[in-house]
Coordinates of C-alpha atoms (C1' of nucleotides) in Angstrom, one line a residue:
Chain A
X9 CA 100.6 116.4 132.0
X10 CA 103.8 118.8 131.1
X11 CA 105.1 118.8 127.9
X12 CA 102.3 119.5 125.6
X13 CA 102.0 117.6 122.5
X14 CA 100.5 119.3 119.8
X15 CA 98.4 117.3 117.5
X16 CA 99.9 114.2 115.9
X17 CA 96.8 112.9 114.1
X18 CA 96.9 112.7 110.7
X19 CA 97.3 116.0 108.7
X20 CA 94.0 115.1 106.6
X21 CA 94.5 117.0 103.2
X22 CA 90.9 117.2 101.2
X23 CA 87.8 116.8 103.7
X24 CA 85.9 113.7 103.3
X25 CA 82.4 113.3 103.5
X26 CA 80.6 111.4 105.6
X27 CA 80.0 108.4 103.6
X28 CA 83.7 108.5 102.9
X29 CA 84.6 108.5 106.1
X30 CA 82.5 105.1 106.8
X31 CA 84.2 104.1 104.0
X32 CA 87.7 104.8 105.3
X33 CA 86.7 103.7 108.8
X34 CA 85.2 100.1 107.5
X35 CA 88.3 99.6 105.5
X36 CA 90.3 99.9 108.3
X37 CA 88.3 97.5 110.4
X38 CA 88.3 94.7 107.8
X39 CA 92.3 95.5 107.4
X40 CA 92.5 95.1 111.2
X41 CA 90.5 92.0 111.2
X42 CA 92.4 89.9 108.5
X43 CA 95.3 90.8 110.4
X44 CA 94.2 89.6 113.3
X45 CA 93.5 86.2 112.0
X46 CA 96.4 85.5 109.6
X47 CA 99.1 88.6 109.7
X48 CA 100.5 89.9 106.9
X49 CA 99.6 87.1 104.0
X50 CA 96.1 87.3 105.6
X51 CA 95.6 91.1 104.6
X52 CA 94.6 90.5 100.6
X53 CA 93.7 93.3 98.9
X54 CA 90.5 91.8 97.1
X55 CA 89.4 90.3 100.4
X56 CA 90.1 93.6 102.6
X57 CA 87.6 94.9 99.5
X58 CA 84.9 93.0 99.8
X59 CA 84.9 92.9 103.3
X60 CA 84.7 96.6 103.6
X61 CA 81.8 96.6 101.0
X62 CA 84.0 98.4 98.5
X63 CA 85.6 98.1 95.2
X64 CA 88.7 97.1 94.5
X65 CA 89.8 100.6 92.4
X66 CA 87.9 102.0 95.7
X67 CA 90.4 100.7 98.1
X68 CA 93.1 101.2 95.5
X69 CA 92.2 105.0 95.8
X70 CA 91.9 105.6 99.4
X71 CA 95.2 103.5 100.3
X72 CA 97.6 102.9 97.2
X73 CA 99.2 100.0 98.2
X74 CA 98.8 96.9 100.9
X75 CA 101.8 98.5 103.0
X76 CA 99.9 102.4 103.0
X77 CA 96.7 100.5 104.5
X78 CA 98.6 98.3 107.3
X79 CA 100.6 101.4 108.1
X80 CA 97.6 103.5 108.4
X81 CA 96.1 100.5 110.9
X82 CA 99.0 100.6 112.7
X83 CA 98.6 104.5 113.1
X84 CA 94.6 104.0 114.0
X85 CA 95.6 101.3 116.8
X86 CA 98.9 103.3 118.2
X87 CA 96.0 106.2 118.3
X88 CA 93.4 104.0 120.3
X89 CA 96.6 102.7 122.2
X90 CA 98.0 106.6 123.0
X91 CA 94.4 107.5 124.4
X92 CA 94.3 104.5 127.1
X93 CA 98.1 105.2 128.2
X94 CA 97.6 108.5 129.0
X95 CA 94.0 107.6 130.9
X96 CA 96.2 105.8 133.2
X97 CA 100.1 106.6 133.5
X98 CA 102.8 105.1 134.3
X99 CA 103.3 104.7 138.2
X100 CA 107.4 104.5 138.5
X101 CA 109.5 106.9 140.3
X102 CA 111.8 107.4 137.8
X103 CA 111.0 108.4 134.1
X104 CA 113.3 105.3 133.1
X105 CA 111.4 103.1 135.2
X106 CA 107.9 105.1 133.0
X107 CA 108.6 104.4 130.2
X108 CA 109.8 100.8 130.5
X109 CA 106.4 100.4 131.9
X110 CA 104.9 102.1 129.2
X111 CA 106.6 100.4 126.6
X112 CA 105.5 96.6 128.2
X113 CA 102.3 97.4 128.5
X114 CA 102.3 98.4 125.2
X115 CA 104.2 95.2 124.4
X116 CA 101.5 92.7 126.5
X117 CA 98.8 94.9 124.6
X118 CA 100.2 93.5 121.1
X119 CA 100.7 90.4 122.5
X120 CA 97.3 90.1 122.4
X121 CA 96.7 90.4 119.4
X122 CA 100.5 88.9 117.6
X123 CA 99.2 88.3 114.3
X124 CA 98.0 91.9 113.8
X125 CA 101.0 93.3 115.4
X126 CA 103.1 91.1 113.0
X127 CA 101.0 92.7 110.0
X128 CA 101.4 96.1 111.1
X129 CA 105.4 95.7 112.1
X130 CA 106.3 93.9 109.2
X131 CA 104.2 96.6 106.5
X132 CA 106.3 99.5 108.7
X133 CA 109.5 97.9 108.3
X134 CA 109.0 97.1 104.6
X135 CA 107.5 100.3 103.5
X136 CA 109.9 102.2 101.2
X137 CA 110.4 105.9 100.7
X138 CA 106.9 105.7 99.0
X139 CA 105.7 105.5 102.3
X140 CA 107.4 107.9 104.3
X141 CA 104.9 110.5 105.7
X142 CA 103.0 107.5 106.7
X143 CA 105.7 106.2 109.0
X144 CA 106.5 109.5 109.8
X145 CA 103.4 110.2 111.6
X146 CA 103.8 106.6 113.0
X147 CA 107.4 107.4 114.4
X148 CA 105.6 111.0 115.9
X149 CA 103.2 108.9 117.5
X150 CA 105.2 106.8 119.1
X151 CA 107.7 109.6 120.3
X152 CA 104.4 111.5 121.5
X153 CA 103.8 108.3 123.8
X154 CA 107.8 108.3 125.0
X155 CA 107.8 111.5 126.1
X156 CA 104.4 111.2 127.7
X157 CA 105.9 108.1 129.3
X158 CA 108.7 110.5 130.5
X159 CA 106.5 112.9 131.7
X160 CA 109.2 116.1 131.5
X161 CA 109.0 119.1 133.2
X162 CA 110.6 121.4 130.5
X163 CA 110.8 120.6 126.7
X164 CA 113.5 117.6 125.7
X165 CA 116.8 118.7 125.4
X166 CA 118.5 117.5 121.5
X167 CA 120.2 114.6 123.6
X168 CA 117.0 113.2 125.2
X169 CA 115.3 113.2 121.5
X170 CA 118.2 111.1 120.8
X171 CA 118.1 109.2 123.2
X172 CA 114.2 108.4 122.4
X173 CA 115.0 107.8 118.9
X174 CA 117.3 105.1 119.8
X175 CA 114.8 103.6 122.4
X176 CA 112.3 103.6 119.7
X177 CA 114.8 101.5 117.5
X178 CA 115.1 99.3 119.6
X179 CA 110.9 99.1 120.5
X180 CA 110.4 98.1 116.7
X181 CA 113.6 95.8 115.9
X182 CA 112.8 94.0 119.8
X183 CA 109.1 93.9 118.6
X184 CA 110.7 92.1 115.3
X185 CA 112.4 89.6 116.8
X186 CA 110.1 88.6 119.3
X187 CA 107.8 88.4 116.6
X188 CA 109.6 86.3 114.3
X189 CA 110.2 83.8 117.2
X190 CA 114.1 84.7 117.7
X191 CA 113.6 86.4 121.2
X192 CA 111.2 85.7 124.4
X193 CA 109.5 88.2 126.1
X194 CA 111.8 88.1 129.0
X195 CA 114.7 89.4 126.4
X196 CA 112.7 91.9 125.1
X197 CA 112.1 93.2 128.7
X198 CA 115.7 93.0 129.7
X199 CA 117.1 94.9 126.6
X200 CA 113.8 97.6 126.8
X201 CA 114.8 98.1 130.6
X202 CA 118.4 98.0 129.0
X203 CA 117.7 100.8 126.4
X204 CA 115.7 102.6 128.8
X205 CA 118.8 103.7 131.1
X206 CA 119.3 106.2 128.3
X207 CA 117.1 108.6 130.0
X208 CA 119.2 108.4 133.4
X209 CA 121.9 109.6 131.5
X210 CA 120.4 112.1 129.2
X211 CA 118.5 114.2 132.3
X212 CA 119.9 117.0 132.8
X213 CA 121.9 117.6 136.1
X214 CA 122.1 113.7 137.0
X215 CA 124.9 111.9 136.2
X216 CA 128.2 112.9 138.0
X217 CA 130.7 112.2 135.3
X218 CA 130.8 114.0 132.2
X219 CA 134.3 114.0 129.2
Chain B
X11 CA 142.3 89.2 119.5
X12 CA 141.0 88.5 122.6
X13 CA 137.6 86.6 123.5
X14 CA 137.9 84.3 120.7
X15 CA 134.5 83.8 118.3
X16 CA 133.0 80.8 117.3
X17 CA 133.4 80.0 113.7
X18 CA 129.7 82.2 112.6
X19 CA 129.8 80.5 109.3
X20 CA 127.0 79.1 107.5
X21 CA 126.3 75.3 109.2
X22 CA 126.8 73.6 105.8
X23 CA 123.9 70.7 106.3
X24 CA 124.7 68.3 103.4
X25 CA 128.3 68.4 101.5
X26 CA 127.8 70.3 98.1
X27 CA 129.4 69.1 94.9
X28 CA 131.9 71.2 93.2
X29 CA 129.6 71.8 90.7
X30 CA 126.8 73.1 93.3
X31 CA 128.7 75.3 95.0
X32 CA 129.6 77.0 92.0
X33 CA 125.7 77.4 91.3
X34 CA 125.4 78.4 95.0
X35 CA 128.2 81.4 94.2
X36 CA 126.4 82.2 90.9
X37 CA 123.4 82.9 92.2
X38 CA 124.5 84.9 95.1
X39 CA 126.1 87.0 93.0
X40 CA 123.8 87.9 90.5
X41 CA 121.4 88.6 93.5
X42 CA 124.3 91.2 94.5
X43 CA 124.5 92.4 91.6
X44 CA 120.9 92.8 90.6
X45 CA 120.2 94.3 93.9
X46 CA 123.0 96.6 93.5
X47 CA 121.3 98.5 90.6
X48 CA 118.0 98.7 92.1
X49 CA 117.0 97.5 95.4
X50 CA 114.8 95.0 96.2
X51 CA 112.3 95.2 93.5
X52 CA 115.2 94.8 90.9
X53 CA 116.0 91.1 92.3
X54 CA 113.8 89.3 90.4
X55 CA 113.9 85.7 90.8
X56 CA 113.4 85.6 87.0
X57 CA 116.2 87.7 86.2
X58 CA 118.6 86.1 89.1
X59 CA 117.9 82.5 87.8
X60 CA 119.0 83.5 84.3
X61 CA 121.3 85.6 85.2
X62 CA 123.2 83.2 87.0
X63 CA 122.8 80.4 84.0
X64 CA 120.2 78.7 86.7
X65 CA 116.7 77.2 85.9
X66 CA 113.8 78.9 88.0
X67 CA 113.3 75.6 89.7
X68 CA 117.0 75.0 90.6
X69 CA 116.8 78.8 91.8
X70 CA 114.2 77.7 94.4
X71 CA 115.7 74.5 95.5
X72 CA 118.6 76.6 96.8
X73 CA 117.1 79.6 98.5
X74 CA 113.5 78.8 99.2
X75 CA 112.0 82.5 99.0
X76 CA 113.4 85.7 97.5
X77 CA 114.0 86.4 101.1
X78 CA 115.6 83.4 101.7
X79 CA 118.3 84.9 98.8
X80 CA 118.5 88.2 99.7
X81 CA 119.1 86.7 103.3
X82 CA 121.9 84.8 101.8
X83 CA 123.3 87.7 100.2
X84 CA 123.5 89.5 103.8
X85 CA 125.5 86.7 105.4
X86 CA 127.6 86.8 102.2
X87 CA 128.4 90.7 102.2
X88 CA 128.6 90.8 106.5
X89 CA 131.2 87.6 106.1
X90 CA 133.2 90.2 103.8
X91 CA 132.8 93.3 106.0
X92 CA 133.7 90.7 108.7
X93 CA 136.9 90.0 107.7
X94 CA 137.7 93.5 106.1
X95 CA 137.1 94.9 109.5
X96 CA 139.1 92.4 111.4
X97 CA 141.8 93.6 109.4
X98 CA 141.7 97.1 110.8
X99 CA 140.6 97.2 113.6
X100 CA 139.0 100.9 115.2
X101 CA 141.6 102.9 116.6
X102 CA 139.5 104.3 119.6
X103 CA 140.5 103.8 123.4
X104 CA 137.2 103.2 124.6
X105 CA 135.2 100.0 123.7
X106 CA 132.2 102.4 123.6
X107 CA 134.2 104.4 120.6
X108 CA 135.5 102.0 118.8
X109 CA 132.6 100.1 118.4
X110 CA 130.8 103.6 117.1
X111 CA 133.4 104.0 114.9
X112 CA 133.1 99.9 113.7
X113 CA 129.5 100.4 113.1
X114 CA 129.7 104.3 111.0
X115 CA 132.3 102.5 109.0
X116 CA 130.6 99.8 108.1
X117 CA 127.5 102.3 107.7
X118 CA 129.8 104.2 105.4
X119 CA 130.6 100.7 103.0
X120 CA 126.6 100.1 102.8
X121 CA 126.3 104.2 101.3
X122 CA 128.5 103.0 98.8
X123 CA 125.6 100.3 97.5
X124 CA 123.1 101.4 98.7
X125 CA 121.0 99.8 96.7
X126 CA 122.5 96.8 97.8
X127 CA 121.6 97.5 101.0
X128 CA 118.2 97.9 100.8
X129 CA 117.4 94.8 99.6
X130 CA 119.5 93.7 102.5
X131 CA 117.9 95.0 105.2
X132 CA 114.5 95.0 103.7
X133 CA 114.6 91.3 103.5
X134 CA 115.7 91.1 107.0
X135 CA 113.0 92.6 108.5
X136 CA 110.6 91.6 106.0
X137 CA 111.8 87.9 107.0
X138 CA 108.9 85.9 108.7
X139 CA 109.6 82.6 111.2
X140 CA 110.5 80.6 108.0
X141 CA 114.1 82.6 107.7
X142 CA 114.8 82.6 111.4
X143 CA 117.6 80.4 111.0
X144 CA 119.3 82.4 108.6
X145 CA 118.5 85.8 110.2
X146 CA 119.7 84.2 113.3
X147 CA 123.0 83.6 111.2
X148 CA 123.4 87.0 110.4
X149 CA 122.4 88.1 113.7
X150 CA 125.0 85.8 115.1
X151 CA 127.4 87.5 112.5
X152 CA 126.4 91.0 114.0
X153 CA 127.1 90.4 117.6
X154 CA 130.6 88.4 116.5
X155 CA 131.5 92.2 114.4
X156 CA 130.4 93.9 117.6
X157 CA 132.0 91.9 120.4
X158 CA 135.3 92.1 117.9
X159 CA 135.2 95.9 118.0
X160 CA 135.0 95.7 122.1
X161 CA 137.8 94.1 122.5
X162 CA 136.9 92.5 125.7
X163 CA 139.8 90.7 127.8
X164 CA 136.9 88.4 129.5
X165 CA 134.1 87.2 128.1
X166 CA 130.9 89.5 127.7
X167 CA 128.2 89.4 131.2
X168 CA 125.2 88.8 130.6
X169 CA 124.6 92.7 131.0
X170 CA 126.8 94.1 127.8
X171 CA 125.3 90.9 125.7
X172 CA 121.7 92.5 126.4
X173 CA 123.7 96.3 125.5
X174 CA 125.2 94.5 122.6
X175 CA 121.6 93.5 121.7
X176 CA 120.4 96.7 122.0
X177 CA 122.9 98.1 120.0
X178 CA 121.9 95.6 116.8
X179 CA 118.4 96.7 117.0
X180 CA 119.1 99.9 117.0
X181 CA 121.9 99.5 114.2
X182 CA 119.2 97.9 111.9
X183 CA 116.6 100.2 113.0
X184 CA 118.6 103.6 112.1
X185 CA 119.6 102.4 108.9
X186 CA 116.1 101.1 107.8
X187 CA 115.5 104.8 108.6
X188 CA 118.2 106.0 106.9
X189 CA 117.4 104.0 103.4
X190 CA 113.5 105.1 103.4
X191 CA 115.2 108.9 103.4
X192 CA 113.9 109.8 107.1
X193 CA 117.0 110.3 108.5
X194 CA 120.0 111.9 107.4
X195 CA 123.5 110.0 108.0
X196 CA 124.0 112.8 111.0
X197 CA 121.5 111.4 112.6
X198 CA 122.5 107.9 112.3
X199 CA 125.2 108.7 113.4
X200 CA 124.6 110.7 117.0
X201 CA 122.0 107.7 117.4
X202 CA 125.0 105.3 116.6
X203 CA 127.2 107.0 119.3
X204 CA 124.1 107.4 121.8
X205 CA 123.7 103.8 122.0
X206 CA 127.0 102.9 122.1
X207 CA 127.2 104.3 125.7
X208 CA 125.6 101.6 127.1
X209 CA 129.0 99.6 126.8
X210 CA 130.7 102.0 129.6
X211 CA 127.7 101.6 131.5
X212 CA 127.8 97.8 131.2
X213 CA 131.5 97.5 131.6
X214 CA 132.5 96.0 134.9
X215 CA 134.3 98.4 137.4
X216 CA 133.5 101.4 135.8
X217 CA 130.0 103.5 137.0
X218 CA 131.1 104.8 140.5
X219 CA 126.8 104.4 140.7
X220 CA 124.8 101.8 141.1
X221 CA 121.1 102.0 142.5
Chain C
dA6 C1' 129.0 49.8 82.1
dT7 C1' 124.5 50.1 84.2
dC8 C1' 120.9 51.0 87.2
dA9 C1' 118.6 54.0 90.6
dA10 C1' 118.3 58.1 93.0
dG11 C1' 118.8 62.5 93.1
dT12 C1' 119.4 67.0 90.5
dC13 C1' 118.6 70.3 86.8
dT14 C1' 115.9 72.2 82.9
dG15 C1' 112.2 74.5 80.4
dA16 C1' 107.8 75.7 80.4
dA17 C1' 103.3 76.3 82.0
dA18 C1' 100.2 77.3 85.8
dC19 C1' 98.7 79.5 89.9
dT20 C1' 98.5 83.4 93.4
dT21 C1' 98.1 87.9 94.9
dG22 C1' 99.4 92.9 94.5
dT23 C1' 98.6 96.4 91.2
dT24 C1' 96.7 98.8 87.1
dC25 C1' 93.3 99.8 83.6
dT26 C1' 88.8 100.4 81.4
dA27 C1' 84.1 101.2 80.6
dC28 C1' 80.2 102.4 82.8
dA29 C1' 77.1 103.9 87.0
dT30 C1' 76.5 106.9 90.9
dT31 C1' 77.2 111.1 93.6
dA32 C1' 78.4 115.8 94.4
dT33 C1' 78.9 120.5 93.0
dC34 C1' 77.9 124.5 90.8
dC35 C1' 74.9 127.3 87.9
Chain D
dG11 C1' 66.7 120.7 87.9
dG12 C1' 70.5 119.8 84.7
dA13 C1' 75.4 119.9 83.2
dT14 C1' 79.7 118.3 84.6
dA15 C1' 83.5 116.7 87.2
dA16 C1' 84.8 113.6 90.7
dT17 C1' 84.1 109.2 92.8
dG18 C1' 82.7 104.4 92.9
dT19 C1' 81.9 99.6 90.7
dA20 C1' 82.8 95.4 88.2
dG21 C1' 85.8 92.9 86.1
dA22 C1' 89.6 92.1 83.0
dA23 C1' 94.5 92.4 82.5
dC24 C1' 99.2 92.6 84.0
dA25 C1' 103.5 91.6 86.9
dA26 C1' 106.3 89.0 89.8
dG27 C1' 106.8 85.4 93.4
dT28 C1' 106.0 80.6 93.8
dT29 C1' 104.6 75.8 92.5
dT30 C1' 104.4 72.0 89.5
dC31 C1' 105.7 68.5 86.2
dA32 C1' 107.7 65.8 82.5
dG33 C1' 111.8 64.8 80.7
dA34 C1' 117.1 65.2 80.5
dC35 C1' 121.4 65.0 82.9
dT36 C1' 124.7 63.6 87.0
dT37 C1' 126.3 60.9 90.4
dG38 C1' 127.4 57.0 93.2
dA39 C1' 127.1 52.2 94.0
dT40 C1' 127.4 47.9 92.2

DNA sequence: ATCAAGTCTGAAACTTGTTCTACATTATCC
DNA sequence: GGATAATGTAGAACAAGTTTCAGACTTGAT
């Protein structure tokens, strides 16, 4: 547990009240649920409305557009997801082998659930600049779980950020493909466990050869 | 030009008439060129059937969705930047380099529409199992641009095709990034160069290590 | 030249994301 | 408790992707 990571939940502006917060919360739930069934078509606004017991306007207000509301699912289930990583970590020697692990479990974890992972991949992928604190706080979340993954002693040098950027590239577009039918889950194993030999050679005082 | 590639070109199911294939070039380009001004909300399957001199229906006959167009388009441009490329090739003595420096120049023709290329890559990553084919076609087109850039005397293992892999995602995945404004083109770049080491440490008879 | 099959056109219709409006409910402040 | 501003509701209206259809035009074979 080194490395601490200072809150990445959302930066909540104006405090809601209760019943807005059940509000929000049921929302989300009836967004997670038509995902679940039907992916990204299945996710209608009017339906994701009356399912949640709310307005149209309502949901309109809280989440101003289809791609803000899958984006904010995806940040409430990469939440849920963080929480039962860290209860049990990674067992590999190396912090390659960590967060390959990491990352497949997280993979067999969508699995599970494909059509809501296609929802919530496909609304990331698609949202425009409009979107960007969103998947900000998405992309912080997901280098929050990395580094867990890693498990470093001292903070990560600007290399090994990069190198986690580019591992997280390749999570989402592998995620894509696999998604969309174009790779198995034995390719997107071989080219996470590819991507994941970054972090050999980003640790400092490791590799032998240097320019 | 060694390590010949497979003719990547479109698989050309039924022979079009002159006439068609004119249509066929219409349409593409007034996709271009309506993406070009604004992105992917500007292409407007409206405003591409009459800009092209196309009825709607006709429109839809040859590119089933929008993202089945702006698909198109992709192949189109990469065919271009294909052959531009092949033209002069990267100076580097490295494979590892002069595929970074294939990929930053190509990054560096997409800032120049880069409009153009967010209706692009939008519609690539928007594109559901419906468009596999076509993305598979680009992706195809990708690897060929890549594997060029190598240089390879022998054909790729099975190793640099899974680095080469990695190296799309994360190509597609840094410059979704870099069109939604969340990363600046140094970024892109270090990324770029960061997973471009894989190739030395996929090349045959190079690591002195191996576990 | 003619017939049949396939293609193209123009226009309307349908779907779903998004916006707008008029009114009801709730929360806040005095 | 009552004024008032913010929030929520119901439902119409709008926008753009997609579908549909009747009729006109091409094409290819005979």
């Amino acid at each position: 547990m080194t490395a601490e990571v200072k809150a990445v939940t959302t930066p909540a502006s104006p405090p809601l009240t209760e019943r807005q917060e059940a509000r929000r919360r049921r929302i989300l739930h009836a967004s997670a649920q038509l995902a679940s069934r039907g992916g990204f078509d299945a996710v209608q606004m009017r339906e994701v409305a009356e399912a949640a017991g709310v307005a149209l306007g309502t949901l309109y207000r809280y989440f101003p557009s289809k791609v803000h509301l899958l984006v904010a699912t995806m940040q409430d289930q990469l939440q849920h997801m963080h929480t039962t990583l860290r209860k049990r970590p990674p067992a590999g020697d190396e912090p390659a082998a960590r967060v390959a692990e990491t990352l497949m479990r997280a993979f067999r974890a969508l699995q599970r659930e494909p059509q809501l992972a296609d929802a919530m991949v496909r609304a990331l992928t698609f949202a425009d600049r409009s979107v960007s604190p969103e998947v900000d706080t998405v992309s912080r979340l997901t280098t929050a779980i990395i580094l867990d993954a890693m498990g470093l002693e001292h903070p990560p040098t600007a290399e090994q950020l990069s190198a986690v950027r580019v591992i997280e590239h390749t999570w989402h577009s592998a995620l894509i493909t696999w998604l969309s039918g174009r790779a198995s889950i034995a390719q997107v194993k071989i080219d996470i466990e590819m991507v994941c030999r970054l972090i050999d050679l980003t640790s400092p005082g490791k590799s032998p050869e240097k320019s």
